[in-house]
Short mmCIF file of C-alpha atoms in Angstrom, two decimals:
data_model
loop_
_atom_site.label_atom_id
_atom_site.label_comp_id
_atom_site.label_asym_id
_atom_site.label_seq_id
_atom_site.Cartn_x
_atom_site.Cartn_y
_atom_site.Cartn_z
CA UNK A 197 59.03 184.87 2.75
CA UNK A 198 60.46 186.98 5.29
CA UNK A 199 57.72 186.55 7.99
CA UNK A 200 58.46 182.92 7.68
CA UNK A 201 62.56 182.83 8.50
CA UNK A 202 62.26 183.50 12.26
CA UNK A 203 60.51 180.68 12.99
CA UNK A 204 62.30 178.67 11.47
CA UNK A 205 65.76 179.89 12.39
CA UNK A 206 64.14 179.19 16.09
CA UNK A 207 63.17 175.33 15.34
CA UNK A 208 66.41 174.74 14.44
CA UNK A 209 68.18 176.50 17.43
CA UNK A 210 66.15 174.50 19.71
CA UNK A 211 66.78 170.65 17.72
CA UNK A 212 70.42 171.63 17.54
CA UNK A 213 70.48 172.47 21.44
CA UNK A 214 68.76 169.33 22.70
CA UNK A 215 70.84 167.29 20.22
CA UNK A 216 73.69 168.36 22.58
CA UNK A 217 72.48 168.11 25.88
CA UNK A 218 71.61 164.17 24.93
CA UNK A 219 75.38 163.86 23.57
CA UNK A 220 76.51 165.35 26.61
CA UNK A 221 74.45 162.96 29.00
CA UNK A 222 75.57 160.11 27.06
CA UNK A 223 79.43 160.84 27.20
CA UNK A 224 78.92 161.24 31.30
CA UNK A 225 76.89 158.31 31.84
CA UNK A 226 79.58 156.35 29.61
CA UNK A 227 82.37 157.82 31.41
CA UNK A 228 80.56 157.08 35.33
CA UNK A 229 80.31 153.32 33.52
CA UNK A 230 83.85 153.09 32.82
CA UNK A 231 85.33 154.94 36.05
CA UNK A 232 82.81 152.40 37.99
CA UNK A 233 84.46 149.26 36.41
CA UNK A 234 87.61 150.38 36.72
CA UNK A 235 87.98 151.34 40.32
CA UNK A 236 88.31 147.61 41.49
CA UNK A 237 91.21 147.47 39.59
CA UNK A 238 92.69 150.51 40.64
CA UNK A 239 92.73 149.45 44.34
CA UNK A 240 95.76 148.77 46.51
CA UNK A 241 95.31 145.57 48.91
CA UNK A 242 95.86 146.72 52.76
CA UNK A 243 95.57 145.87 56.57
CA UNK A 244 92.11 144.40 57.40
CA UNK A 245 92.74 142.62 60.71
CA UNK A 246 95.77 142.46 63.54
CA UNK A 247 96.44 141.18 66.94
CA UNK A 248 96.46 143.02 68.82
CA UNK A 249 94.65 145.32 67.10
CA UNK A 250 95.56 149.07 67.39
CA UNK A 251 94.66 150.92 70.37
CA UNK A 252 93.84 147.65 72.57
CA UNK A 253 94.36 147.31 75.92
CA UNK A 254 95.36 143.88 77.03
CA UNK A 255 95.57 142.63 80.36
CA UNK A 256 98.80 140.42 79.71
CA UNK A 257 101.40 140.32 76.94
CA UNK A 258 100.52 138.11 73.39
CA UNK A 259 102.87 135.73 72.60
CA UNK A 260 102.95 137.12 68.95
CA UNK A 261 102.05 139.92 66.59
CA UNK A 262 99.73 139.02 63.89
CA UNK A 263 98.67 140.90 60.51
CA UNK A 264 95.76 140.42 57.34
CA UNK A 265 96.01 141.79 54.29
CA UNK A 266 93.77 141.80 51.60
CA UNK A 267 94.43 140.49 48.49
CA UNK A 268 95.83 137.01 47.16
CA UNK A 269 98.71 137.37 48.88
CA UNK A 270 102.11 139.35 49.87
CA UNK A 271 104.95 139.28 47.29
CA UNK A 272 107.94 137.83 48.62
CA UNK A 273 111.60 137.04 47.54
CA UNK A 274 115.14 137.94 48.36
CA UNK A 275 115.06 141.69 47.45
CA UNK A 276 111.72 142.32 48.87
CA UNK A 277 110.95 142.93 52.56
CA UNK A 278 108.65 142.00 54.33
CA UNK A 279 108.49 143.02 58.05
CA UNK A 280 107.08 143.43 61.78
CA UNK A 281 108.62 145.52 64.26
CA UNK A 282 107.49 145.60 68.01
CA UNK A 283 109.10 148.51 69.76
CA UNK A 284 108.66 150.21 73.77
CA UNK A 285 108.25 154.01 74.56
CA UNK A 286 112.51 153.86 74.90
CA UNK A 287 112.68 152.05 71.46
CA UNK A 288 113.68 148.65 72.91
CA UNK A 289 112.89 146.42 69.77
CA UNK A 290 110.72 143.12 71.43
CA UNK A 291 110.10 141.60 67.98
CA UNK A 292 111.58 138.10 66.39
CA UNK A 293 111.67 136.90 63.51
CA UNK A 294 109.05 137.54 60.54
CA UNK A 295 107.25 134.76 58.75
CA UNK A 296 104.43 135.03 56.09
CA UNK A 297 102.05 132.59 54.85
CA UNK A 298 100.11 133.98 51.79
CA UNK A 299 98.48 137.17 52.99
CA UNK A 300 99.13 136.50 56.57
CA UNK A 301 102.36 138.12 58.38
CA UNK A 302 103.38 137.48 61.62
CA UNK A 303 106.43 137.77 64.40
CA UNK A 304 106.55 135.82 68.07
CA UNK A 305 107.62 137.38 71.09
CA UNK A 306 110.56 135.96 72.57
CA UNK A 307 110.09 137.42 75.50
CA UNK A 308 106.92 138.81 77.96
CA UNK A 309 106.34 141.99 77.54
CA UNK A 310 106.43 144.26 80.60
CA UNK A 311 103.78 146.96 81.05
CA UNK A 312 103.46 149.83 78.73
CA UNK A 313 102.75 151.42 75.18
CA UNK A 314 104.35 150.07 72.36
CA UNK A 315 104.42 150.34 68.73
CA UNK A 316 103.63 147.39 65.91
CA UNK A 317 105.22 148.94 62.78
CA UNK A 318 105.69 146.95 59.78
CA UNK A 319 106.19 147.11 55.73
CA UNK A 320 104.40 144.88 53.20
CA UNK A 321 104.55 144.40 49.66
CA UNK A 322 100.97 142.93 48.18
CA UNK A 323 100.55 141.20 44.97
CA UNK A 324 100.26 143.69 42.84
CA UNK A 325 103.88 145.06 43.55
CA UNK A 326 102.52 148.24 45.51
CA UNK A 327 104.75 148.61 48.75
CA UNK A 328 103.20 150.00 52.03
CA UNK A 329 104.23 150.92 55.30
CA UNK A 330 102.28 151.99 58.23
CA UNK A 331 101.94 151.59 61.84
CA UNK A 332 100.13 151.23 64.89
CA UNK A 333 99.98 150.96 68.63
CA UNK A 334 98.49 149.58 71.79
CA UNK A 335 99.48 148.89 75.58
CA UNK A 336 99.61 146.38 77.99
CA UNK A 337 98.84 146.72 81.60
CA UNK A 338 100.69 147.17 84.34
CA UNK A 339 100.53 144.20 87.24
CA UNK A 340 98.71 144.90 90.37
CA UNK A 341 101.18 146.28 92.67
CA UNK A 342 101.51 143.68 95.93
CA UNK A 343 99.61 145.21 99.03
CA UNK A 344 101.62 146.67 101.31
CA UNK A 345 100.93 145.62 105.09
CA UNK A 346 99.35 149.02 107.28
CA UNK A 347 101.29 150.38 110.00
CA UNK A 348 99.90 149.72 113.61
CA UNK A 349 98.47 152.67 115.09
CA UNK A 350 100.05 154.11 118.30
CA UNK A 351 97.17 152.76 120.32
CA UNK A 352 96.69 149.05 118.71
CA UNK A 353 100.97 149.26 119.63
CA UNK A 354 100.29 150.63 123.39
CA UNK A 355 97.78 147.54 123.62
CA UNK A 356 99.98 144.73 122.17
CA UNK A 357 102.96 146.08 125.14
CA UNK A 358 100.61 146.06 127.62
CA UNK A 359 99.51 142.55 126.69
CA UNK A 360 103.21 141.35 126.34
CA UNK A 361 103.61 143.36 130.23
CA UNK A 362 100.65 141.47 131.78
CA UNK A 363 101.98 138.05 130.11
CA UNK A 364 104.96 138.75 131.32
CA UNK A 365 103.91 139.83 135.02
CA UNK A 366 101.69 136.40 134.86
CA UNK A 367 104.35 134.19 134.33
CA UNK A 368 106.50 135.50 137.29
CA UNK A 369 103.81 135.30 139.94
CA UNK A 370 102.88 132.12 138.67
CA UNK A 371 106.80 130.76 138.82
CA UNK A 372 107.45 132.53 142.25
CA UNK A 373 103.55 130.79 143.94
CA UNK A 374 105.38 127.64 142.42
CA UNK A 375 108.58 128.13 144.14
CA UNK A 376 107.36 128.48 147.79
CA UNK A 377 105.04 125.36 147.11
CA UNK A 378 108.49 123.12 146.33
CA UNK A 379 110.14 124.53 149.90
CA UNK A 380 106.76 123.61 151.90
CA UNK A 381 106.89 119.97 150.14
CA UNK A 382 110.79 120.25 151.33
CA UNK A 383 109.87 121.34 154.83
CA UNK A 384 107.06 119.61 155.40
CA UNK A 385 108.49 116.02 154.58
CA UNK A 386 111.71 117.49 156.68
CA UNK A 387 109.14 118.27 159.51
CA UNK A 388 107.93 114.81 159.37
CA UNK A 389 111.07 113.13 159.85
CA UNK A 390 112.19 115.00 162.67
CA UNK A 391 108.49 114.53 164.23
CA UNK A 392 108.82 110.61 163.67
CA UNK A 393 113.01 110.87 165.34
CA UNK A 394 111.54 112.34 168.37
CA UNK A 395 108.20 110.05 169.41
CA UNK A 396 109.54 107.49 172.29
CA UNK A 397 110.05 104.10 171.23
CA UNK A 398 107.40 102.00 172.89
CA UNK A 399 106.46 98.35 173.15
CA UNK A 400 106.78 96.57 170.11
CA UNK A 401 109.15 99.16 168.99
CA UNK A 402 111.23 98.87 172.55
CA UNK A 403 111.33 95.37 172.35
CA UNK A 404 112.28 95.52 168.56
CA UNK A 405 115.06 97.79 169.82
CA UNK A 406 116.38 95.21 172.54
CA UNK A 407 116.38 92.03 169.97
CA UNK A 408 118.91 94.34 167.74
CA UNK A 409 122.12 92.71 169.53
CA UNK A 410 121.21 89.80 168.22
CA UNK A 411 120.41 87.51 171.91
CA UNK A 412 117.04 86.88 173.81
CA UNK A 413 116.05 87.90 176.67
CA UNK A 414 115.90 84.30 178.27
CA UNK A 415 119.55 84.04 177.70
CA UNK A 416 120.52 87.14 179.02
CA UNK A 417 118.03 86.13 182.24
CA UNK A 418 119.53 82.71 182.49
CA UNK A 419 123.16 83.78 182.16
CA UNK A 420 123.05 86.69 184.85
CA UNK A 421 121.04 83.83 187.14
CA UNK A 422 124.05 81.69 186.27
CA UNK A 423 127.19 84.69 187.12
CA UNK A 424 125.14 85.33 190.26
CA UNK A 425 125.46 81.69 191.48
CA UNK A 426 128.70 81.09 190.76
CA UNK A 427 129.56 84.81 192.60
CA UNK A 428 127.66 83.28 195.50
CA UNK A 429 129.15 79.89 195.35
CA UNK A 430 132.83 81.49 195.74
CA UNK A 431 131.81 83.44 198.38
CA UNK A 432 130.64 80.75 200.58
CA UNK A 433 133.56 79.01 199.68
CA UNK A 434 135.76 81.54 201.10
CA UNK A 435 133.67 82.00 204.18
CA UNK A 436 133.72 78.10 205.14
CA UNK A 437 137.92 78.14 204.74
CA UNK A 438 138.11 80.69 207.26
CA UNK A 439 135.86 79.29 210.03
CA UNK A 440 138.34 76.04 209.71
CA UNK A 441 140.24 76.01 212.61
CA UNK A 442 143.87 75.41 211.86
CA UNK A 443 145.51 71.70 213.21
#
């Protein structure tokens, strides 16, 4: 009897063993089961999309901020706040007011932003009652600066005087061959009239000439004819009375 209680003290070491490595699977694998089904519930809603989102880099300003939560919806009411804040690197606030629309929050801009970083921060309450508040950032660029016109170079401005000089120099010979052209005109046409004072006044001219008094020449011929005769009449007249011998 004695050779037999080992082995049996050793089957029943072993069943007892086994027996409670199964239990113990079983409890894990029941407890991974339940922590699996209950993680859904255990999870807070939160940010799943924005505009702009964080760390963009937007050529102009948005007209508005824009956040997505997950979840049915954001809990609202007169004690609970809900809220965007748009702030600048000085902490200038830029935001207006907030509205919400289920599990959508958002704030316009009333005004463009300038170039810079700045900073969306903002705090929630989801449906479940859980409160978060968080924040993020992103920048907008600056404007192109307006080109600024190059300096002339010393020799471009050496070239531009020397073009103004020769302009210059071009209009005053051109004025003074002008002037001298006018006084030839002038002296020329003077010339002329003295030329056309000085030429004798022959036939038709002389005889123009004559006829200016007004008479013609037959009765200037005819009325020194007529003087003469009567000068000669007299004459005779006078000689005859003195050859008269006296009674």
């Amino acid at each position: 009897m004695s050779s037999r209680t080992p082995a049996h003290r050793t089957s029943t070491t072993w069943r007892q063993r086994a027996g409670r490595v199964t239990a113990l699977s079983a409890t894990a694998a029941l407890g991974l089961a339940v922590t699996t089904m209950a993680a859904p519930a255990w999870a807070h809603d939160s940010l799943i999309s924005s505009s702009p989102e964080a760390g963009d880099l937007l050529e102009a300003s948005p007209e508005e901020v824009t956040l997505e939560f997950s979840g049915g919806g954001l809990t609202t009411g007169e004690s609970i706040t809900n809220i965007i804040a748009v702030s600048d690197e000085d902490g200038e606030n830029w935001e207006g007011e907030t509205e919400i629309e289920g599990a959508t929050m958002w704030t316009e801009l009333p005004a463009e932003l300038p170039g810079g970083d700045y900073t969306v921060a903002y705090r929630v309450v989801y449906s479940d009652g859980h409160a978060e508040e968080s924040s993020f950032d992103f920048e907008v660029a600056e404007p192109d600066p307006e080109p600024t016109p190059e300096p002339s170079t010393p020799a471009e401005t050496e070239t531009d005087a020397e073009t103004e000089t020769e302009t210059d120099a071009d209009a005053e010979t051109e004025t003074e061959a002008a002037a001298p052209a006018e006084d030839d005109d002038v002296a020329d046409s003077t010339s002329t009239d003295s030329a056309e004072a000085d030429e004798p006044v022959t036939g038709d001219a002389a005889a123009d000439t004559q006829q200016d008094p007004g008479l013609p020449v037959w009765a200037v011929v005819v009325g020194a004819l007529t003087v003469l005769g009567l000068l000669a009449a007299i004459t005779m007249a006078v000689l005859r009375g003195r050859k008269t011998p006296r009674a």
